Amino acid sequence: MAINESCCCSAEEEAAVQAAINDFEPIRTNLIPILHRIQDELGQIPGWAMEAVADKLDIPLADVWGTASFYTMFDLKGRAKHIIRLCESPPCHITGAKKVLEALKDELGIEPGEVTEDGLFGLELVSCFGVCGVAPAMIVDHQVYGNLTPEMVPDVIAKYREG
Amino acid sequence: MSEVAQEKQDLPAIERCHVLICAGAACVASGAMEVEAAMKSKISALNLEAEVSLFDTGCVGTCDLGPVVIVYPEGTFYVKLKPADAEEIVTEHLLKGRVVQRLLSKDADHVEVPSIFEHPFFAKQKRIALRNLGVINPESIDEYIAVGGYASLGKVLEMTQDEVIKLVLDSGLRGRGGAGFPTGRKWAFAKAVEADQKYVIINGDEGDPGAFMDRSVLEGDPHSVIEGLAIAGYAIGATQGYAYVRAEYPLAIKRLQIAIDQAREYGLLGKGIFGKFDFDLEIRKGAGAFVCGEETALMRSIEGMRGQPRPKPPFPAVSGLWGKPTIINNVETLANVPAIIQNGPFWYSSFGTETSKGTKVFALAGNINNTGLIEVPFGTTLREVVFEIGGGIPNGKEFKAVQAGGPSGGCIPASLLDIPLDYESLQKAGAIVGSGGLIVMDSDTCMVDVARFFLEFTVDESCGQCTPCREGTKRMLEILTKITKGRGTLEDITKLETLAKAITQTSLCQLGITAPNPVLSTLRYFRDEYLAHVVDKTCPAKVCRELITFDILPDKCTGCTICARNCPTHAISGERKQAHVIDQSACIKCGECLVRCKFDAVVKV
Ligand SMILES: Cc1cc2nc3c(=O)[nH]c(=O)nc-3n(C[C@H](O)[C@H](O)[C@H](O)COP(=O)(O)O)c2cc1C
Ligand code: SF4
Ligand code: SF4
Ligand code: SF4
Ligand code: FES
Ligand code: FES
């Protein structure tokens, strides 16, 4: 199983996970809401957190992992500090997403699916997130950028580099 | 006294104007919040707060013109605003009453359009599901109530369940989530089943590439969807509802939660609604799986499982969430319901065609001047939508086709531009209404490439539990990729067709069953283009990299060296002021030289 085995979590992280779990009634229907909360708090869902969830909901760990791994929003491995999600669906594709992708690859020096060496940026291709009116578009963390041109890419990235 | 103060004194201290700023996700992406902040601070700097009310509204529909602002009562429609423009609107229009001409939207002949009421984009529309978008503040229940909101729920609670169902049946409303099943009939099924508990669900998982109406309705008029769901709940006898909204729509989730909280506070959700009915509603976020939009997968996801579809029957109306009778309706379907109750079923069925009643929201995306959301009566022709409302194709390019219904749908070529947009006509043409996404493509689009993209989407999103869908679509994708790389054979085209048939006949859910549609329909209308790739090894639209070359026309080249300096692989050489040449073995076909050359000397062949 591709569970992130690291158990060296900080006390705050552990507290955050416990708080997330305790905020919900421990029943199966709340599994996905709990996982969402952990993802929001930690930016990923580590193996030890899944174990805690499995304990509380009294279901097998394999079941928690099986469910979590089905949904692409849950990050079971721990990716980058900032995730850049570029839309590659047809409306964005035919209005120039390909050129934006080239610019992103140039700027970051990575291919889609990879993370920069400093761990700062991850680049992903995703499908439509409903802002096709301003295609081509991408999301960096939670911020949406629309009407993108290759020229805009360095400025956007610089904002996140500076922190 | 300063000039400003002087002018201000002459104004009556009542609200003179309402300023609405679109806060839909597309406008937010193009800077609406910065514009709003600039406007707010200017308004307060000039002490205009008492006379001007400024608030957010939902997607107006003209997303490519964002950020947009509408000043009522005149309906002055300002577009593509920057924060500095917003300040100018305050000092000129709001303070001095002078319309800022340069910020108005323009029609096709570049003439300023004085108000939103006269805008050609809105002239042919009939907005029922979108009735409140761009009109009210979605975060205010009072405004929703002021335009008649929740009156339909009150009215329904005076009727019997069967009367409500009959009314919806009479309206002819069909589900807007894709399948087009008559809403009233679905409700009747669930009503007929005896059970101690029933559920109703809002399907807000909208994932079809190119469709964004559900996002916009949830962001711009969440109360109408809640009201529609409560009515559905009463009709079938359900007391608990869920709203399943994809996690990629944070703003929609936020606004819907605000609306739910407000409705609870007003006693419009919870126990004893109008003293007669108990009903409550909870939001569930999706987690990035397109297949969860399928109703049986969606219910599993709410139950906390992997979102995989299951065979039907049993249908959800009989055995749904936790085995209880359940109705799932799409966001747009539900947004129509209060309007139908309010105005009567025959008012609604007076719009549209014989079998497709009412109106449909379409999302215009791709190579079209006015990208955005529109709502028109069924039966409006594709030509009217693309050319009159959508403003035609940008950059003087030619219309090539439109993809209707996303990855489950098909394309409609230019020869069928006069097709009426309704369920039956589109089906006959090999496309579907689907969720209403219309992706417009110009002559620079390669249809094989587009078909490949849709298939890539299905391959990514297949839940993997049935082999034809999981493996078959992958085979099809491999073949299409091969064709776009110039390595396809005639036999491959036959193989595509055989695979398509097998996948359609043996997949469990509609995702698999409809996955081959984009390929089949492009093969039907653009077979020549496939043949060009396979036989002549050319890409007529000049998109597929392996099949094009870049060349420099010696008689046009001035030897300015710009291309050579920008070529990433240094494939271009030549002396200053001499014609340049491309070393084809080094060229990676990035197209940079074509973009950079100011003398049209670089060509794609
Ligand atoms: C793969 C797949 C994805 C779907 N996605 C959605 C969706 O995002 N939203 C939606 O309303 N219906 C979607 N549907 C259709 C639903 O299964 C269901 O028919 C619909 O929600 C019923 O509501 P309606 O009768 O109001 O259209 C999808 C179907 C399939 C097969
Ligand atoms: S057809 Fe595809 S998406 Fe549907 S159940 Fe089968 S594998 Fe899953
Ligand atoms: S297409 Fe790109 S690689 Fe080829 S010559 Fe032009 S700039 Fe160079
Ligand atoms: S940019 Fe155009 S004109 Fe200039 S050297 Fe290149 S091909 Fe010639
Ligand atoms: S296609 Fe890219 S956001 Fe919709
Ligand atoms: S989001 Fe503003 S007009 Fe569509």
mmCIF file of C-alpha atoms in Angstrom, chain B residues 65-312:
data_model
loop_
_atom_site.group_PDB
_atom_site.id
_atom_site.type_symbol
_atom_site.label_atom_id
_atom_site.label_comp_id
_atom_site.label_asym_id
_atom_site.label_seq_id
_atom_site.Cartn_x
_atom_site.Cartn_y
_atom_site.Cartn_z
ATOM 1 C CA LEU B 65 -16.263 40.604 -20.277
ATOM 2 C CA GLY B 66 -15.488 40.392 -16.573
ATOM 3 C CA PRO B 67 -15.213 41.978 -14.171
ATOM 4 C CA VAL B 68 -18.629 43.502 -14.883
ATOM 5 C CA VAL B 69 -20.716 46.031 -12.988
ATOM 6 C CA ILE B 70 -24.361 46.968 -13.515
ATOM 7 C CA VAL B 71 -25.725 50.270 -12.243
ATOM 8 C CA TYR B 72 -29.484 50.250 -11.699
ATOM 9 C CA PRO B 73 -32.078 51.706 -12.285
ATOM 10 C CA GLU B 74 -30.682 52.536 -15.739
ATOM 11 C CA GLY B 75 -29.013 49.172 -16.123
ATOM 12 C CA THR B 76 -25.756 50.729 -17.243
ATOM 13 C CA PHE B 77 -23.467 47.833 -18.018
ATOM 14 C CA TYR B 78 -19.743 48.379 -17.470
ATOM 15 C CA VAL B 79 -17.305 45.706 -18.565
ATOM 16 C CA LYS B 80 -13.665 44.602 -18.336
ATOM 17 C CA LEU B 81 -13.015 46.826 -15.367
ATOM 18 C CA LYS B 82 -9.766 47.574 -13.631
ATOM 19 C CA PRO B 83 -9.712 49.017 -10.108
ATOM 20 C CA ALA B 84 -8.952 52.499 -11.501
ATOM 21 C CA ASP B 85 -11.970 52.244 -13.791
ATOM 22 C CA ALA B 86 -14.128 51.421 -10.805
ATOM 23 C CA GLU B 87 -13.027 54.619 -9.092
ATOM 24 C CA GLU B 88 -13.886 56.560 -12.220
ATOM 25 C CA ILE B 89 -17.376 55.048 -12.244
ATOM 26 C CA VAL B 90 -17.849 56.280 -8.693
ATOM 27 C CA THR B 91 -16.620 59.802 -9.290
ATOM 28 C CA GLU B 92 -18.273 60.232 -12.663
ATOM 29 C CA HIS B 93 -21.407 58.124 -12.761
ATOM 30 C CA LEU B 94 -22.393 57.659 -9.143
ATOM 31 C CA LEU B 95 -21.470 61.139 -8.032
ATOM 32 C CA LYS B 96 -22.067 63.300 -11.070
ATOM 33 C CA GLY B 97 -24.470 61.158 -13.017
ATOM 34 C CA ARG B 98 -22.249 61.022 -16.105
ATOM 35 C CA VAL B 99 -22.041 57.646 -17.789
ATOM 36 C CA VAL B 100 -18.437 56.608 -18.445
ATOM 37 C CA GLN B 101 -18.761 55.859 -22.152
ATOM 38 C CA ARG B 102 -15.396 54.205 -22.581
ATOM 39 C CA LEU B 103 -16.218 51.448 -20.101
ATOM 40 C CA LEU B 104 -19.527 50.442 -21.659
ATOM 41 C CA SER B 105 -19.794 47.171 -23.485
ATOM 42 C CA LYS B 106 -19.816 47.325 -27.269
ATOM 43 C CA ASP B 107 -21.970 45.504 -29.780
ATOM 44 C CA ALA B 108 -20.679 43.661 -32.848
ATOM 45 C CA ASP B 109 -20.248 46.980 -34.710
ATOM 46 C CA HIS B 110 -18.202 48.425 -31.820
ATOM 47 C CA VAL B 111 -20.987 50.779 -30.811
ATOM 48 C CA GLU B 112 -21.453 51.345 -27.075
ATOM 49 C CA VAL B 113 -24.521 49.656 -25.639
ATOM 50 C CA PRO B 114 -26.183 52.046 -23.187
ATOM 51 C CA SER B 115 -27.783 49.459 -20.913
ATOM 52 C CA ILE B 116 -28.009 45.795 -20.167
ATOM 53 C CA PHE B 117 -31.643 45.853 -21.321
ATOM 54 C CA GLU B 118 -30.559 46.709 -24.843
ATOM 55 C CA HIS B 119 -27.608 44.363 -24.980
ATOM 56 C CA PRO B 120 -27.785 41.922 -27.911
ATOM 57 C CA PHE B 121 -26.417 39.156 -25.668
ATOM 58 C CA PHE B 122 -29.613 39.247 -23.625
ATOM 59 C CA ALA B 123 -32.169 40.090 -26.340
ATOM 60 C CA LYS B 124 -32.961 36.526 -27.423
ATOM 61 C CA GLN B 125 -32.742 34.981 -23.990
ATOM 62 C CA LYS B 126 -35.570 33.842 -21.759
ATOM 63 C CA ARG B 127 -34.187 33.565 -18.261
ATOM 64 C CA ILE B 128 -36.171 31.268 -15.973
ATOM 65 C CA ALA B 129 -33.568 29.123 -14.210
ATOM 66 C CA LEU B 130 -31.251 32.143 -14.334
ATOM 67 C CA ARG B 131 -33.994 34.627 -13.402
ATOM 68 C CA ASN B 132 -32.212 36.033 -10.366
ATOM 69 C CA LEU B 133 -28.611 35.960 -11.567
ATOM 70 C CA GLY B 134 -27.378 39.492 -11.978
ATOM 71 C CA VAL B 135 -30.545 40.754 -10.283
ATOM 72 C CA ILE B 136 -30.281 39.924 -6.587
ATOM 73 C CA ASN B 137 -27.587 39.516 -3.986
ATOM 74 C CA PRO B 138 -27.181 35.762 -3.499
ATOM 75 C CA GLU B 139 -26.109 36.222 0.100
ATOM 76 C CA SER B 140 -29.349 37.935 1.075
ATOM 77 C CA ILE B 141 -32.460 35.881 1.752
ATOM 78 C CA ASP B 142 -34.455 39.096 2.055
ATOM 79 C CA GLU B 143 -33.757 39.950 -1.540
ATOM 80 C CA TYR B 144 -34.753 36.482 -2.630
ATOM 81 C CA ILE B 145 -37.994 36.807 -0.704
ATOM 82 C CA ALA B 146 -38.555 40.285 -2.169
ATOM 83 C CA VAL B 147 -38.598 38.826 -5.685
ATOM 84 C CA GLY B 148 -41.159 36.218 -4.679
ATOM 85 C CA GLY B 149 -38.823 33.647 -3.176
ATOM 86 C CA TYR B 150 -40.199 30.924 -0.895
ATOM 87 C CA ALA B 151 -43.764 31.895 -1.868
ATOM 88 C CA SER B 152 -43.877 28.795 -4.072
ATOM 89 C CA LEU B 153 -42.927 26.605 -1.129
ATOM 90 C CA GLY B 154 -45.721 28.203 0.885
ATOM 91 C CA LYS B 155 -48.167 27.626 -1.963
ATOM 92 C CA VAL B 156 -47.124 24.005 -2.400
ATOM 93 C CA LEU B 157 -47.691 23.266 1.276
ATOM 94 C CA GLU B 158 -51.363 24.184 0.736
ATOM 95 C CA MET B 159 -51.610 21.535 -1.996
ATOM 96 C CA THR B 160 -51.657 17.752 -1.800
ATOM 97 C CA GLN B 161 -48.518 15.853 -2.799
ATOM 98 C CA ASP B 162 -50.255 14.495 -5.878
ATOM 99 C CA GLU B 163 -51.326 17.974 -6.955
ATOM 100 C CA VAL B 164 -47.744 19.152 -6.768
ATOM 101 C CA ILE B 165 -46.516 16.206 -8.806
ATOM 102 C CA LYS B 166 -49.237 16.721 -11.398
ATOM 103 C CA LEU B 167 -48.308 20.365 -11.716
ATOM 104 C CA VAL B 168 -44.660 19.500 -12.376
ATOM 105 C CA LEU B 169 -45.707 16.783 -14.823
ATOM 106 C CA ASP B 170 -47.950 19.242 -16.688
ATOM 107 C CA SER B 171 -45.101 21.702 -17.048
ATOM 108 C CA GLY B 172 -43.199 19.124 -19.093
ATOM 109 C CA LEU B 173 -40.011 19.806 -17.103
ATOM 110 C CA ARG B 174 -37.320 17.241 -17.868
ATOM 111 C CA GLY B 175 -34.136 16.679 -15.897
ATOM 112 C CA ARG B 176 -31.292 19.008 -16.855
ATOM 113 C CA GLY B 177 -28.520 16.758 -15.566
ATOM 114 C CA GLY B 178 -28.126 14.921 -18.840
ATOM 115 C CA ALA B 179 -30.689 12.155 -19.187
ATOM 116 C CA GLY B 180 -33.702 14.436 -19.677
ATOM 117 C CA PHE B 181 -36.072 12.240 -17.659
ATOM 118 C CA PRO B 182 -39.459 13.869 -16.885
ATOM 119 C CA THR B 183 -39.110 15.321 -13.393
ATOM 120 C CA GLY B 184 -42.742 14.861 -12.389
ATOM 121 C CA ARG B 185 -42.649 11.200 -13.320
ATOM 122 C CA LYS B 186 -39.565 10.591 -11.230
ATOM 123 C CA TRP B 187 -41.220 12.258 -8.264
ATOM 124 C CA ALA B 188 -44.356 10.155 -8.772
ATOM 125 C CA PHE B 189 -42.306 6.942 -8.562
ATOM 126 C CA ALA B 190 -40.741 7.940 -5.271
ATOM 127 C CA LYS B 191 -44.025 9.187 -3.854
ATOM 128 C CA ALA B 192 -45.653 5.826 -4.622
ATOM 129 C CA VAL B 193 -43.144 3.858 -2.541
ATOM 130 C CA GLU B 194 -44.038 3.403 1.131
ATOM 131 C CA ALA B 195 -41.084 3.980 3.443
ATOM 132 C CA ASP B 196 -40.300 5.306 6.907
ATOM 133 C CA GLN B 197 -37.614 7.573 5.452
ATOM 134 C CA LYS B 198 -37.019 9.105 2.031
ATOM 135 C CA TYR B 199 -34.336 11.436 0.738
ATOM 136 C CA VAL B 200 -33.944 14.138 -1.889
ATOM 137 C CA ILE B 201 -30.582 15.149 -3.302
ATOM 138 C CA ILE B 202 -29.277 18.118 -5.261
ATOM 139 C CA ASN B 203 -26.769 16.979 -7.856
ATOM 140 C CA GLY B 204 -24.195 19.752 -8.026
ATOM 141 C CA ASP B 205 -21.281 17.621 -9.116
ATOM 142 C CA GLU B 206 -21.147 19.268 -12.542
ATOM 143 C CA GLY B 207 -18.053 17.915 -14.208
ATOM 144 C CA ASP B 208 -18.686 17.998 -17.948
ATOM 145 C CA PRO B 209 -15.817 19.998 -19.438
ATOM 146 C CA GLY B 210 -17.286 23.212 -20.739
ATOM 147 C CA ALA B 211 -20.384 23.270 -18.533
ATOM 148 C CA PHE B 212 -20.638 25.765 -15.691
ATOM 149 C CA MET B 213 -24.343 26.555 -15.293
ATOM 150 C CA ASP B 214 -24.777 24.651 -12.042
ATOM 151 C CA ARG B 215 -21.836 26.428 -10.500
ATOM 152 C CA SER B 216 -23.301 29.758 -11.558
ATOM 153 C CA VAL B 217 -26.794 29.003 -10.259
ATOM 154 C CA LEU B 218 -25.453 27.794 -6.910
ATOM 155 C CA GLU B 219 -23.255 30.871 -6.645
ATOM 156 C CA GLY B 220 -25.831 33.324 -7.918
ATOM 157 C CA ASP B 221 -29.182 32.056 -6.671
ATOM 158 C CA PRO B 222 -28.728 29.319 -4.068
ATOM 159 C CA HIS B 223 -32.138 29.895 -2.463
ATOM 160 C CA SER B 224 -34.013 28.912 -5.604
ATOM 161 C CA VAL B 225 -32.277 25.516 -5.562
ATOM 162 C CA ILE B 226 -33.018 25.039 -1.862
ATOM 163 C CA GLU B 227 -36.648 26.000 -2.430
ATOM 164 C CA GLY B 228 -36.882 23.613 -5.381
ATOM 165 C CA LEU B 229 -35.470 20.795 -3.272
ATOM 166 C CA ALA B 230 -37.833 21.469 -0.371
ATOM 167 C CA ILE B 231 -40.739 21.312 -2.831
ATOM 168 C CA ALA B 232 -39.438 17.988 -4.155
ATOM 169 C CA GLY B 233 -39.099 16.775 -0.581
ATOM 170 C CA TYR B 234 -42.700 17.674 0.200
ATOM 171 C CA ALA B 235 -43.949 16.074 -3.019
ATOM 172 C CA ILE B 236 -42.383 12.679 -2.331
ATOM 173 C CA GLY B 237 -42.523 12.764 1.461
ATOM 174 C CA ALA B 238 -38.857 13.250 2.314
ATOM 175 C CA THR B 239 -37.686 15.159 5.358
ATOM 176 C CA GLN B 240 -33.958 15.114 4.750
ATOM 177 C CA GLY B 241 -32.025 16.480 1.789
ATOM 178 C CA TYR B 242 -28.405 16.536 0.702
ATOM 179 C CA ALA B 243 -26.606 18.852 -1.648
ATOM 180 C CA TYR B 244 -23.668 17.119 -3.305
ATOM 181 C CA VAL B 245 -21.405 19.827 -4.695
ATOM 182 C CA ARG B 246 -18.000 19.278 -6.202
ATOM 183 C CA ALA B 247 -15.131 20.494 -4.074
ATOM 184 C CA GLU B 248 -13.735 22.439 -7.027
ATOM 185 C CA TYR B 249 -16.563 24.951 -6.465
ATOM 186 C CA PRO B 250 -15.635 26.560 -3.130
ATOM 187 C CA LEU B 251 -17.599 29.751 -3.784
ATOM 188 C CA ALA B 252 -20.751 27.796 -4.641
ATOM 189 C CA ILE B 253 -20.374 25.779 -1.443
ATOM 190 C CA LYS B 254 -19.876 28.921 0.612
ATOM 191 C CA ARG B 255 -22.927 30.693 -0.798
ATOM 192 C CA LEU B 256 -25.102 27.611 -0.507
ATOM 193 C CA GLN B 257 -24.105 27.229 3.153
ATOM 194 C CA ILE B 258 -24.938 30.867 3.827
ATOM 195 C CA ALA B 259 -28.302 30.374 2.167
ATOM 196 C CA ILE B 260 -29.042 27.229 4.197
ATOM 197 C CA ASP B 261 -28.164 29.019 7.436
ATOM 198 C CA GLN B 262 -30.396 31.957 6.527
ATOM 199 C CA ALA B 263 -33.291 29.695 5.567
ATOM 200 C CA ARG B 264 -32.986 27.873 8.894
ATOM 201 C CA GLU B 265 -32.985 31.162 10.731
ATOM 202 C CA TYR B 266 -36.166 32.224 8.912
ATOM 203 C CA GLY B 267 -37.841 28.894 9.639
ATOM 204 C CA LEU B 268 -37.829 27.958 5.969
ATOM 205 C CA LEU B 269 -35.728 24.896 6.699
ATOM 206 C CA GLY B 270 -35.981 22.775 9.804
ATOM 207 C CA LYS B 271 -38.999 21.761 11.850
ATOM 208 C CA GLY B 272 -42.462 23.103 11.119
ATOM 209 C CA ILE B 273 -41.903 25.035 7.905
ATOM 210 C CA PHE B 274 -45.032 27.218 7.531
ATOM 211 C CA GLY B 275 -46.283 25.136 10.429
ATOM 212 C CA LYS B 276 -46.764 22.161 8.173
ATOM 213 C CA PHE B 277 -43.591 20.447 7.069
ATOM 214 C CA ASP B 278 -40.242 19.297 8.450
ATOM 215 C CA PHE B 279 -37.324 19.440 6.099
ATOM 216 C CA ASP B 280 -33.600 20.018 6.424
ATOM 217 C CA LEU B 281 -30.619 19.991 4.169
ATOM 218 C CA GLU B 282 -26.915 19.237 4.490
ATOM 219 C CA ILE B 283 -24.046 19.886 2.069
ATOM 220 C CA ARG B 284 -21.684 17.111 1.036
ATOM 221 C CA LYS B 285 -18.535 18.033 -0.841
ATOM 222 C CA GLY B 286 -17.311 15.884 -3.691
ATOM 223 C CA ALA B 287 -13.626 15.027 -3.707
ATOM 224 C CA GLY B 288 -12.511 15.072 -7.301
ATOM 225 C CA ALA B 289 -14.171 12.123 -9.019
ATOM 226 C CA PHE B 290 -16.253 12.926 -12.097
ATOM 227 C CA VAL B 291 -18.086 9.625 -11.960
ATOM 228 C CA CYS B 292 -19.676 10.681 -8.653
ATOM 229 C CA GLY B 293 -22.082 12.788 -10.717
ATOM 230 C CA GLU B 294 -23.743 9.537 -11.727
ATOM 231 C CA GLU B 295 -26.614 9.119 -9.313
ATOM 232 C CA THR B 296 -25.819 5.712 -7.846
ATOM 233 C CA ALA B 297 -22.131 6.624 -7.451
ATOM 234 C CA LEU B 298 -23.137 9.897 -5.835
ATOM 235 C CA MET B 299 -25.216 8.130 -3.237
ATOM 236 C CA ARG B 300 -22.378 5.765 -2.412
ATOM 237 C CA SER B 301 -20.129 8.744 -1.972
ATOM 238 C CA ILE B 302 -22.579 10.310 0.497
ATOM 239 C CA GLU B 303 -22.611 6.999 2.352
ATOM 240 C CA GLY B 304 -18.831 7.320 2.724
ATOM 241 C CA MET B 305 -17.790 4.747 0.121
ATOM 242 C CA ARG B 306 -15.810 4.749 -3.106
ATOM 243 C CA GLY B 307 -18.009 6.467 -5.666
ATOM 244 C CA GLN B 308 -18.630 3.599 -8.053
ATOM 245 C CA PRO B 309 -21.878 3.235 -9.978
ATOM 246 C CA ARG B 310 -24.039 0.171 -9.466
ATOM 247 C CA PRO B 311 -26.466 -1.504 -11.876
ATOM 248 C CA LYS B 312 -30.016 -0.160 -12.173
#
